mmCIF file of C-alpha atoms in Angstrom:
data_model
loop_
_atom_site.group_PDB
_atom_site.id
_atom_site.type_symbol
_atom_site.label_atom_id
_atom_site.label_comp_id
_atom_site.label_asym_id
_atom_site.label_seq_id
_atom_site.Cartn_x
_atom_site.Cartn_y
_atom_site.Cartn_z
ATOM 1 C CA MET X 26 0.000 0.000 0.000
ATOM 2 C CA THR X 27 1.458 3.355 -0.951
ATOM 3 C CA ASP X 28 1.958 6.308 1.355
ATOM 4 C CA SER X 29 -0.795 8.182 -0.486
ATOM 5 C CA ASN X 30 -3.245 5.602 0.894
ATOM 6 C CA MET X 31 -1.984 5.934 4.456
ATOM 7 C CA THR X 32 -4.392 8.660 5.481
ATOM 8 C CA GLN X 33 -7.037 8.183 2.800
ATOM 9 C CA HIS X 34 -9.563 6.464 5.052
ATOM 10 C CA ALA X 35 -9.022 4.341 8.168
ATOM 11 C CA PRO X 36 -12.501 2.927 8.853
ATOM 12 C CA LEU X 37 -11.771 -0.031 11.135
ATOM 13 C CA ILE X 38 -12.237 0.227 14.904
ATOM 14 C CA ILE X 39 -10.834 -2.921 16.547
ATOM 15 C CA ASP X 40 -9.993 -4.117 20.053
ATOM 16 C CA VAL X 41 -6.790 -5.265 21.730
ATOM 17 C CA ALA X 42 -6.303 -8.419 23.765
ATOM 18 C CA GLY X 43 -5.344 -7.233 27.239
ATOM 19 C CA GLY X 44 -3.853 -4.583 29.502
ATOM 20 C CA SER X 45 -0.864 -3.806 27.283
ATOM 21 C CA LEU X 46 -0.140 -4.187 23.580
ATOM 22 C CA THR X 47 1.054 -7.488 22.151
ATOM 23 C CA GLY X 48 3.075 -7.743 18.967
ATOM 24 C CA ASP X 49 -0.102 -8.700 17.085
ATOM 25 C CA ASP X 50 -1.946 -5.683 18.521
ATOM 26 C CA ARG X 51 0.861 -3.388 17.360
ATOM 27 C CA ARG X 52 0.913 -4.896 13.889
ATOM 28 C CA ARG X 53 -2.847 -4.434 13.498
ATOM 29 C CA LEU X 54 -2.948 -0.911 14.913
ATOM 30 C CA ALA X 55 -0.166 0.157 12.558
ATOM 31 C CA HIS X 56 -2.229 -0.890 9.539
ATOM 32 C CA PRO X 57 -3.447 2.126 7.535
ATOM 33 C CA LEU X 58 -7.016 0.784 7.381
ATOM 34 C CA VAL X 59 -7.296 0.766 11.197
ATOM 35 C CA GLY X 60 -8.582 4.059 12.604
ATOM 36 C CA GLY X 61 -9.184 3.319 16.247
ATOM 37 C CA VAL X 62 -9.468 1.029 19.242
ATOM 38 C CA ILE X 63 -12.431 0.143 21.447
ATOM 39 C CA HIS X 64 -11.685 -0.908 25.023
ATOM 40 C CA PHE X 65 -13.535 -3.391 27.211
ATOM 41 C CA ALA X 66 -13.378 -4.355 30.890
ATOM 42 C CA ARG X 67 -10.586 -6.861 30.128
ATOM 43 C CA ASN X 68 -8.372 -3.933 29.067
ATOM 44 C CA TRP X 69 -8.718 -2.422 32.545
ATOM 45 C CA GLN X 70 -6.783 -3.175 35.728
ATOM 46 C CA ASN X 71 -6.329 0.316 37.129
ATOM 47 C CA ARG X 72 -5.900 3.923 36.010
ATOM 48 C CA ALA X 73 -2.116 3.794 35.684
ATOM 49 C CA GLN X 74 -2.316 0.673 33.497
ATOM 50 C CA LEU X 75 -5.100 2.130 31.291
ATOM 51 C CA ALA X 76 -3.199 5.389 30.831
ATOM 52 C CA ALA X 77 -0.034 3.445 29.943
ATOM 53 C CA LEU X 78 -1.956 1.301 27.425
ATOM 54 C CA ASN X 79 -3.390 4.394 25.756
ATOM 55 C CA ASP X 80 0.039 6.038 25.712
ATOM 56 C CA GLU X 81 1.362 2.940 23.919
ATOM 57 C CA ILE X 82 -1.454 3.253 21.355
ATOM 58 C CA LYS X 83 -0.848 6.971 20.774
ATOM 59 C CA ASP X 84 2.938 6.486 20.565
ATOM 60 C CA LEU X 85 2.291 4.026 17.774
ATOM 61 C CA ARG X 86 -0.124 6.376 15.946
ATOM 62 C CA PRO X 87 -1.298 9.679 17.460
ATOM 63 C CA ASP X 88 -4.312 9.763 15.107
ATOM 64 C CA LEU X 89 -5.873 6.532 16.425
ATOM 65 C CA LEU X 90 -9.246 7.158 18.078
ATOM 66 C CA VAL X 91 -9.437 5.489 21.512
ATOM 67 C CA CYS X 92 -13.083 4.618 22.257
ATOM 68 C CA VAL X 93 -15.148 2.891 24.927
ATOM 69 C CA ASP X 94 -18.788 2.136 25.768
ATOM 70 C CA HIS X 95 -19.010 4.084 29.020
ATOM 71 C CA GLU X 96 -22.547 5.394 29.505
ATOM 72 C CA GLY X 97 -23.210 5.022 33.234
ATOM 73 C CA GLY X 98 -25.450 2.476 34.950
ATOM 74 C CA ARG X 99 -24.877 -1.089 33.763
ATOM 75 C CA VAL X 100 -22.805 -0.011 30.745
ATOM 76 C CA GLN X 101 -19.658 1.385 32.351
ATOM 77 C CA ARG X 102 -16.357 -0.338 31.606
ATOM 78 C CA PHE X 103 -14.185 1.263 34.311
ATOM 79 C CA LYS X 104 -15.641 1.339 37.834
ATOM 80 C CA THR X 105 -12.740 1.135 40.291
ATOM 81 C CA ASP X 106 -9.573 3.060 41.234
ATOM 82 C CA GLY X 107 -11.316 6.419 41.515
ATOM 83 C CA PHE X 108 -13.780 6.228 38.615
ATOM 84 C CA THR X 109 -17.157 7.675 39.598
ATOM 85 C CA HIS X 110 -20.105 5.274 39.392
ATOM 86 C CA LEU X 111 -22.409 7.158 37.064
ATOM 87 C CA PRO X 112 -26.183 6.658 37.213
ATOM 88 C CA ALA X 113 -28.221 4.930 34.521
ATOM 89 C CA MET X 114 -29.722 7.573 32.244
ATOM 90 C CA ARG X 115 -33.236 6.651 33.334
ATOM 91 C CA ARG X 116 -32.393 8.249 36.701
ATOM 92 C CA LEU X 117 -32.081 11.582 34.916
ATOM 93 C CA GLY X 118 -35.453 11.024 33.268
ATOM 94 C CA GLU X 119 -36.996 10.301 36.663
ATOM 95 C CA LEU X 120 -35.421 13.467 38.058
ATOM 96 C CA TRP X 121 -36.885 15.408 35.111
ATOM 97 C CA MET X 122 -40.383 14.428 36.220
ATOM 98 C CA LYS X 123 -39.710 16.126 39.578
ATOM 99 C CA ASP X 124 -37.504 19.051 38.523
ATOM 100 C CA ALA X 125 -36.725 19.530 34.846
ATOM 101 C CA MET X 126 -34.052 22.191 35.297
ATOM 102 C CA ALA X 127 -32.223 20.234 37.998
ATOM 103 C CA ALA X 128 -32.288 17.216 35.675
ATOM 104 C CA THR X 129 -30.664 19.101 32.789
ATOM 105 C CA ASN X 130 -27.975 20.392 35.161
ATOM 106 C CA ALA X 131 -27.381 16.884 36.505
ATOM 107 C CA ALA X 132 -27.146 15.538 32.938
ATOM 108 C CA THR X 133 -24.461 18.118 32.090
ATOM 109 C CA ALA X 134 -22.607 17.145 35.277
ATOM 110 C CA CYS X 135 -22.768 13.463 34.253
ATOM 111 C CA GLY X 136 -21.279 14.284 30.868
ATOM 112 C CA GLN X 137 -18.530 16.391 32.372
ATOM 113 C CA VAL X 138 -17.508 13.783 34.968
ATOM 114 C CA LEU X 139 -17.707 10.925 32.453
ATOM 115 C CA ALA X 140 -15.560 12.661 29.838
ATOM 116 C CA SER X 141 -13.066 14.236 32.268
ATOM 117 C CA GLU X 142 -12.246 10.931 33.944
ATOM 118 C CA LEU X 143 -11.944 9.036 30.657
ATOM 119 C CA ARG X 144 -9.783 11.694 29.051
ATOM 120 C CA ALA X 145 -7.483 11.784 32.097
ATOM 121 C CA CYS X 146 -6.737 8.121 31.291
ATOM 122 C CA GLY X 147 -6.233 8.670 27.558
ATOM 123 C CA VAL X 148 -9.684 7.758 26.176
ATOM 124 C CA ASP X 149 -10.875 10.034 23.353
ATOM 125 C CA LEU X 150 -14.540 9.080 22.861
ATOM 126 C CA SER X 151 -17.331 7.308 24.710
ATOM 127 C CA PHE X 152 -20.232 5.909 22.689
ATOM 128 C CA THR X 153 -22.861 7.959 24.497
ATOM 129 C CA PRO X 154 -25.644 9.179 24.745
ATOM 130 C CA VAL X 155 -28.307 6.540 24.169
ATOM 131 C CA LEU X 156 -31.132 8.290 22.278
ATOM 132 C CA ASP X 157 -33.425 5.253 22.233
ATOM 133 C CA LEU X 158 -36.812 5.800 23.823
ATOM 134 C CA ASP X 159 -37.859 3.794 26.877
ATOM 135 C CA TRP X 160 -40.897 2.042 25.362
ATOM 136 C CA GLY X 161 -40.740 -0.758 27.934
ATOM 137 C CA PRO X 162 -40.230 -4.079 26.107
ATOM 138 C CA SER X 163 -36.505 -3.724 25.356
ATOM 139 C CA GLY X 164 -34.370 -5.371 28.022
ATOM 140 C CA VAL X 165 -31.121 -4.483 26.267
ATOM 141 C CA ILE X 166 -32.037 -0.763 26.295
ATOM 142 C CA GLY X 167 -34.261 -0.438 29.368
ATOM 143 C CA ASP X 168 -32.752 1.931 31.924
ATOM 144 C CA ARG X 169 -30.029 3.002 29.470
ATOM 145 C CA ALA X 170 -32.674 5.293 27.909
ATOM 146 C CA PHE X 171 -33.445 8.700 29.390
ATOM 147 C CA HIS X 172 -37.208 8.639 28.912
ATOM 148 C CA ALA X 173 -40.141 7.480 26.782
ATOM 149 C CA ASP X 174 -40.814 11.035 25.557
ATOM 150 C CA ALA X 175 -38.562 12.036 22.645
ATOM 151 C CA ARG X 176 -38.573 15.682 23.790
ATOM 152 C CA VAL X 177 -37.327 14.817 27.282
ATOM 153 C CA ALA X 178 -34.738 12.362 25.928
ATOM 154 C CA THR X 179 -33.486 15.034 23.517
ATOM 155 C CA LEU X 180 -33.085 17.776 26.103
ATOM 156 C CA LEU X 181 -31.346 15.485 28.599
ATOM 157 C CA ALA X 182 -29.069 14.101 25.882
ATOM 158 C CA LYS X 183 -28.210 17.627 24.741
ATOM 159 C CA SER X 184 -27.366 18.541 28.339
ATOM 160 C CA LEU X 185 -25.179 15.446 28.692
ATOM 161 C CA MET X 186 -23.415 16.299 25.425
ATOM 162 C CA HIS X 187 -22.803 19.805 26.730
ATOM 163 C CA GLY X 188 -20.957 18.252 29.678
ATOM 164 C CA LEU X 189 -18.920 16.018 27.353
ATOM 165 C CA LEU X 190 -18.031 19.083 25.287
ATOM 166 C CA GLN X 191 -16.901 21.009 28.377
ATOM 167 C CA ALA X 192 -14.404 18.208 28.965
ATOM 168 C CA GLY X 193 -13.313 18.240 25.303
ATOM 169 C CA MET X 194 -15.062 15.061 24.166
ATOM 170 C CA ALA X 195 -17.222 14.408 21.095
ATOM 171 C CA ASN X 196 -20.397 12.317 21.355
ATOM 172 C CA CYS X 197 -22.219 9.424 19.706
ATOM 173 C CA GLY X 198 -26.007 9.174 19.563
ATOM 174 C CA LYS X 199 -27.286 5.603 19.374
ATOM 175 C CA HIS X 200 -29.002 3.455 18.111
ATOM 176 C CA PHE X 201 -30.505 5.189 15.049
ATOM 177 C CA PRO X 202 -33.416 5.291 14.277
ATOM 178 C CA GLY X 203 -34.351 3.627 17.582
ATOM 179 C CA HIS X 204 -33.838 0.274 19.349
ATOM 180 C CA GLY X 205 -36.244 0.844 22.249
ATOM 181 C CA PHE X 206 -39.479 -0.420 20.643
ATOM 182 C CA VAL X 207 -38.389 -4.035 20.016
ATOM 183 C CA ALA X 208 -37.899 -6.664 22.721
ATOM 184 C CA ALA X 209 -35.199 -8.690 20.923
ATOM 185 C CA ASP X 210 -31.517 -7.998 21.669
ATOM 186 C CA SER X 211 -29.427 -7.412 18.528
ATOM 187 C CA HIS X 212 -26.380 -8.918 20.274
ATOM 188 C CA THR X 213 -28.066 -12.328 20.008
ATOM 189 C CA ASP X 214 -30.983 -11.891 17.557
ATOM 190 C CA ILE X 215 -32.092 -9.855 14.559
ATOM 191 C CA PRO X 216 -34.813 -7.594 15.978
ATOM 192 C CA VAL X 217 -37.631 -6.536 13.647
ATOM 193 C CA ASP X 218 -39.584 -3.304 14.162
ATOM 194 C CA LYS X 219 -42.692 -3.395 11.981
ATOM 195 C CA ARG X 220 -43.775 0.221 12.407
ATOM 196 C CA SER X 221 -44.139 2.603 9.479
ATOM 197 C CA LEU X 222 -41.519 5.206 8.619
ATOM 198 C CA LYS X 223 -44.023 7.885 9.616
ATOM 199 C CA ALA X 224 -44.412 6.386 13.110
ATOM 200 C CA ILE X 225 -40.646 6.018 13.615
ATOM 201 C CA LEU X 226 -39.928 9.564 12.431
ATOM 202 C CA ALA X 227 -42.657 10.926 14.710
ATOM 203 C CA ASP X 228 -41.108 9.371 17.820
ATOM 204 C CA ASP X 229 -37.820 7.439 17.903
ATOM 205 C CA ALA X 230 -35.969 9.327 15.164
ATOM 206 C CA GLN X 231 -37.001 12.781 16.403
ATOM 207 C CA PRO X 232 -33.931 13.262 18.655
ATOM 208 C CA TYR X 233 -31.654 12.855 15.627
ATOM 209 C CA SER X 234 -33.504 15.628 13.839
ATOM 210 C CA TRP X 235 -33.527 17.950 16.830
ATOM 211 C CA LEU X 236 -29.863 17.274 17.652
ATOM 212 C CA ASN X 237 -28.454 17.484 14.125
ATOM 213 C CA THR X 238 -26.352 20.550 15.067
ATOM 214 C CA THR X 239 -25.006 18.938 18.250
ATOM 215 C CA LEU X 240 -24.365 15.280 17.443
ATOM 216 C CA THR X 241 -20.813 14.580 16.286
ATOM 217 C CA SER X 242 -21.384 10.897 15.553
ATOM 218 C CA VAL X 243 -24.223 8.395 15.320
ATOM 219 C CA MET X 244 -24.414 4.607 15.629
ATOM 220 C CA PRO X 245 -27.288 2.886 13.790
ATOM 221 C CA ALA X 246 -29.204 -0.081 15.211
ATOM 222 C CA HIS X 247 -28.813 -3.672 14.058
ATOM 223 C CA VAL X 248 -32.594 -3.685 13.731
ATOM 224 C CA VAL X 249 -34.664 -4.392 10.599
ATOM 225 C CA TYR X 250 -37.519 -1.977 9.858
ATOM 226 C CA PRO X 251 -39.190 -3.920 7.006
ATOM 227 C CA LYS X 252 -41.627 -1.143 6.073
ATOM 228 C CA VAL X 253 -38.562 0.976 5.172
ATOM 229 C CA ASP X 254 -35.855 -1.515 4.114
ATOM 230 C CA ALA X 255 -35.196 -5.264 4.305
ATOM 231 C CA ARG X 256 -31.706 -4.569 5.630
ATOM 232 C CA PRO X 257 -30.826 -3.584 9.214
ATOM 233 C CA ALA X 258 -30.450 0.193 9.547
ATOM 234 C CA GLY X 259 -26.642 0.017 9.712
ATOM 235 C CA PHE X 260 -26.550 -1.662 6.290
ATOM 236 C CA SER X 261 -29.219 0.525 4.698
ATOM 237 C CA SER X 262 -28.408 3.453 2.425
ATOM 238 C CA THR X 263 -32.092 4.425 2.728
ATOM 239 C CA TRP X 264 -31.723 4.897 6.481
ATOM 240 C CA LEU X 265 -28.219 6.386 6.523
ATOM 241 C CA ASN X 266 -28.085 8.527 3.379
ATOM 242 C CA ASP X 267 -31.702 9.286 2.505
ATOM 243 C CA ILE X 268 -33.113 9.653 6.012
ATOM 244 C CA LEU X 269 -30.323 10.395 8.530
ATOM 245 C CA ARG X 270 -28.225 12.619 6.279
ATOM 246 C CA ALA X 271 -30.602 14.073 3.653
ATOM 247 C CA ARG X 272 -33.864 14.264 5.592
ATOM 248 C CA LEU X 273 -32.653 14.799 9.181
ATOM 249 C CA GLY X 274 -29.611 16.902 8.290
ATOM 250 C CA PHE X 275 -26.911 14.936 10.133
ATOM 251 C CA THR X 276 -23.353 15.789 8.990
ATOM 252 C CA GLY X 277 -21.101 13.924 11.455
ATOM 253 C CA ALA X 278 -19.535 10.461 11.502
ATOM 254 C CA ILE X 279 -21.575 7.250 11.296
ATOM 255 C CA PHE X 280 -20.218 4.190 13.145
ATOM 256 C CA SER X 281 -21.572 0.725 12.472
ATOM 257 C CA ASP X 282 -22.553 -1.126 15.618
ATOM 258 C CA ASP X 283 -20.386 -4.157 16.415
ATOM 259 C CA LEU X 284 -20.116 -6.365 13.315
ATOM 260 C CA SER X 285 -19.616 -9.456 15.490
ATOM 261 C CA MET X 286 -23.167 -9.141 16.900
ATOM 262 C CA ALA X 287 -25.825 -11.585 15.701
ATOM 263 C CA GLY X 288 -27.789 -8.694 14.181
ATOM 264 C CA ALA X 289 -24.869 -7.974 11.844
ATOM 265 C CA ARG X 290 -24.097 -11.525 10.750
ATOM 266 C CA VAL X 291 -27.134 -11.982 8.504
ATOM 267 C CA ILE X 292 -28.207 -9.536 5.780
ATOM 268 C CA GLU X 293 -31.507 -10.201 3.987
ATOM 269 C CA GLY X 294 -31.485 -13.813 5.196
ATOM 270 C CA ARG X 295 -27.926 -14.560 4.095
ATOM 271 C CA PRO X 296 -25.081 -15.196 6.576
ATOM 272 C CA VAL X 297 -22.156 -12.824 5.961
ATOM 273 C CA SER X 298 -18.518 -12.711 7.062
ATOM 274 C CA PRO X 299 -17.152 -9.706 8.987
ATOM 275 C CA THR X 300 -15.555 -8.479 5.732
ATOM 276 C CA GLU X 301 -18.858 -8.714 3.841
ATOM 277 C CA ALA X 302 -20.624 -6.979 6.749
ATOM 278 C CA ALA X 303 -18.005 -4.208 6.780
ATOM 279 C CA LEU X 304 -18.293 -3.689 3.028
ATOM 280 C CA ALA X 305 -22.094 -3.591 3.318
ATOM 281 C CA ALA X 306 -21.932 -1.038 6.163
ATOM 282 C CA LEU X 307 -19.389 1.164 4.379
ATOM 283 C CA GLY X 308 -21.332 0.892 1.128
ATOM 284 C CA ALA X 309 -24.534 1.933 2.887
ATOM 285 C CA GLY X 310 -22.994 5.110 4.300
ATOM 286 C CA CYS X 311 -21.087 4.195 7.477
ATOM 287 C CA ASP X 312 -17.790 6.064 7.847
ATOM 288 C CA LEU X 313 -16.383 3.687 10.456
ATOM 289 C CA VAL X 314 -17.047 0.046 11.343
ATOM 290 C CA LEU X 315 -16.540 -1.708 14.679
ATOM 291 C CA LEU X 316 -15.439 -5.301 15.147
ATOM 292 C CA CYS X 317 -15.426 -6.032 18.874
ATOM 293 C CA ASN X 318 -13.976 -8.705 21.158
ATOM 294 C CA GLN X 319 -12.270 -10.538 18.303
ATOM 295 C CA SER X 320 -8.640 -10.118 19.421
ATOM 296 C CA VAL X 321 -9.342 -12.908 21.936
ATOM 297 C CA VAL X 322 -10.845 -15.262 19.307
ATOM 298 C CA GLU X 323 -8.349 -17.648 17.662
ATOM 299 C CA GLY X 324 -5.494 -15.246 18.319
ATOM 300 C CA GLY X 325 -7.345 -12.399 16.651
ATOM 301 C CA ALA X 326 -7.831 -14.232 13.334
ATOM 302 C CA PRO X 327 -11.201 -12.506 12.626
ATOM 303 C CA ILE X 328 -9.507 -9.067 12.832
ATOM 304 C CA ASP X 329 -6.704 -10.108 10.478
ATOM 305 C CA GLU X 330 -9.308 -11.554 8.114
ATOM 306 C CA LEU X 331 -11.215 -8.255 8.116
ATOM 307 C CA ILE X 332 -8.088 -6.122 7.560
ATOM 308 C CA ASP X 333 -6.927 -8.372 4.710
ATOM 309 C CA GLY X 334 -10.440 -8.596 3.264
ATOM 310 C CA LEU X 335 -10.921 -4.824 3.196
ATOM 311 C CA ALA X 336 -7.432 -4.263 1.735
ATOM 312 C CA GLU X 337 -8.215 -6.781 -1.000
ATOM 313 C CA ALA X 338 -11.609 -5.153 -1.644
ATOM 314 C CA GLN X 339 -9.877 -1.798 -2.064
ATOM 315 C CA ILE X 340 -7.357 -3.215 -4.546
ATOM 316 C CA LYS X 341 -10.153 -4.896 -6.527
ATOM 317 C CA GLY X 342 -12.269 -1.743 -6.529
ATOM 318 C CA ARG X 343 -15.074 -3.218 -4.387
ATOM 319 C CA TRP X 344 -14.515 -0.477 -1.824
ATOM 320 C CA THR X 345 -13.292 3.076 -2.340
ATOM 321 C CA PRO X 346 -11.810 5.047 0.565
ATOM 322 C CA SER X 347 -13.622 8.281 1.377
ATOM 323 C CA GLU X 348 -11.713 11.425 2.270
ATOM 324 C CA ALA X 349 -14.901 12.881 3.766
ATOM 325 C CA SER X 350 -15.247 9.843 6.034
ATOM 326 C CA GLU X 351 -11.633 10.120 7.121
ATOM 327 C CA GLN X 352 -12.124 13.794 7.976
ATOM 328 C CA ARG X 353 -15.178 12.896 10.064
ATOM 329 C CA ARG X 354 -13.053 10.356 11.961
ATOM 330 C CA LEU X 355 -10.303 12.893 12.627
ATOM 331 C CA ASP X 356 -12.894 15.451 13.754
ATOM 332 C CA LEU X 357 -13.796 13.141 16.662
ATOM 333 C CA LEU X 358 -10.321 13.404 18.194
ATOM 334 C CA PRO X 359 -10.118 15.796 21.180
ATOM 335 C CA ARG X 360 -8.713 19.221 20.391
ATOM 336 C CA THR X 361 -7.745 20.224 23.934
ATOM 337 C CA PRO X 362 -5.054 18.670 26.150
ATOM 338 C CA ALA X 363 -6.246 15.840 28.389
ATOM 339 C CA PRO X 364 -6.454 16.711 32.115
ATOM 340 C CA ASP X 365 -4.039 15.235 34.615
ATOM 341 C CA TRP X 366 -5.948 12.997 37.070
ATOM 342 C CA ASP X 367 -4.555 14.590 40.243
ATOM 343 C CA ALA X 368 -5.226 18.094 38.945
ATOM 344 C CA LEU X 369 -8.721 17.007 37.899
ATOM 345 C CA MET X 370 -9.548 15.853 41.425
ATOM 346 C CA VAL X 371 -9.192 19.428 42.729
ATOM 347 C CA ASP X 372 -10.566 21.209 39.650
ATOM 348 C CA PRO X 373 -13.514 23.343 40.877
ATOM 349 C CA ALA X 374 -15.719 22.624 37.845
ATOM 350 C CA TYR X 375 -15.195 18.850 38.199
ATOM 351 C CA VAL X 376 -15.789 18.930 41.964
ATOM 352 C CA ARG X 377 -18.995 20.909 41.407
ATOM 353 C CA ALA X 378 -20.134 18.442 38.758
ATOM 354 C CA LEU X 379 -19.634 15.566 41.213
ATOM 355 C CA GLU X 380 -21.917 17.330 43.692
ATOM 356 C CA LEU X 381 -24.651 17.627 41.059
ATOM 357 C CA LEU X 382 -24.789 13.910 40.153
ATOM 358 C CA PRO X 383 -28.152 12.333 41.016
#
């Protein structure tokens, strides 16, 4: 691969095996098609170790985007060694019902604490906020959602994103156009939401329209909405280009959800490999694709397969790198220096934010 391709488009977000980089991790992260890393609980022992791991990653390539699913509640990867236990987002929705203004302030505080602590350990981006509506049947979403009312969810999410921004972190609204209405879990099944486009746009997709000036990235759902498209939203140009971008005015980065999930392994009834899934997601309008928890499968063979498969697809003209997509990836990197943990602990704004947490 020539140097001219080095920064053309690095769409792959992969994981690493443990608490420090192995030779295989280094080889993969150095590949020009890899644009970032997503961490999991197995990559965490303590703050010093996490910071050292992220330093190793940035020493290898400063442009790599270091990501994590760290929302609060039951989805929080780092919980010990000083990390604040953040509430599930539903707590903010419950607070809204008692005192709306206090709830928006608390949401901003959550965002500020979340982003400040992650950035002090070298993490660039958390995949938050959840914009799904709390319809009730979805166990996988449940208390991760702010509220059942799209207006309340939007205002609390915007407040949370304001807190992230104060700490220098971008955001990621998920799971477009909405995962909260279906009971099935896309980690293990292919959920189907049979509502009309009109119904979805009137409720679940509303936050994406209202937040189109504030959202810096979006993650679509591995959910099929058959009245709109036979493909899951993350593989659907109708959803990503026609609706999210053209109709709702979103201009930021689009991440696929994890391509190792059951909801991503079958497209229109046909089983697909991670490479086929990645090509389908990129072809549909995703800028970046995630393949999670595969560094610990057969020595990371699925990651190598995906890197080789995408490189081959590029050579054969089945996939064309996008400079616009690459710019959207780079735009997610923090633009301010990360705080030092000890200095953060006595920073007045951070201390005040801690006091405001519900």
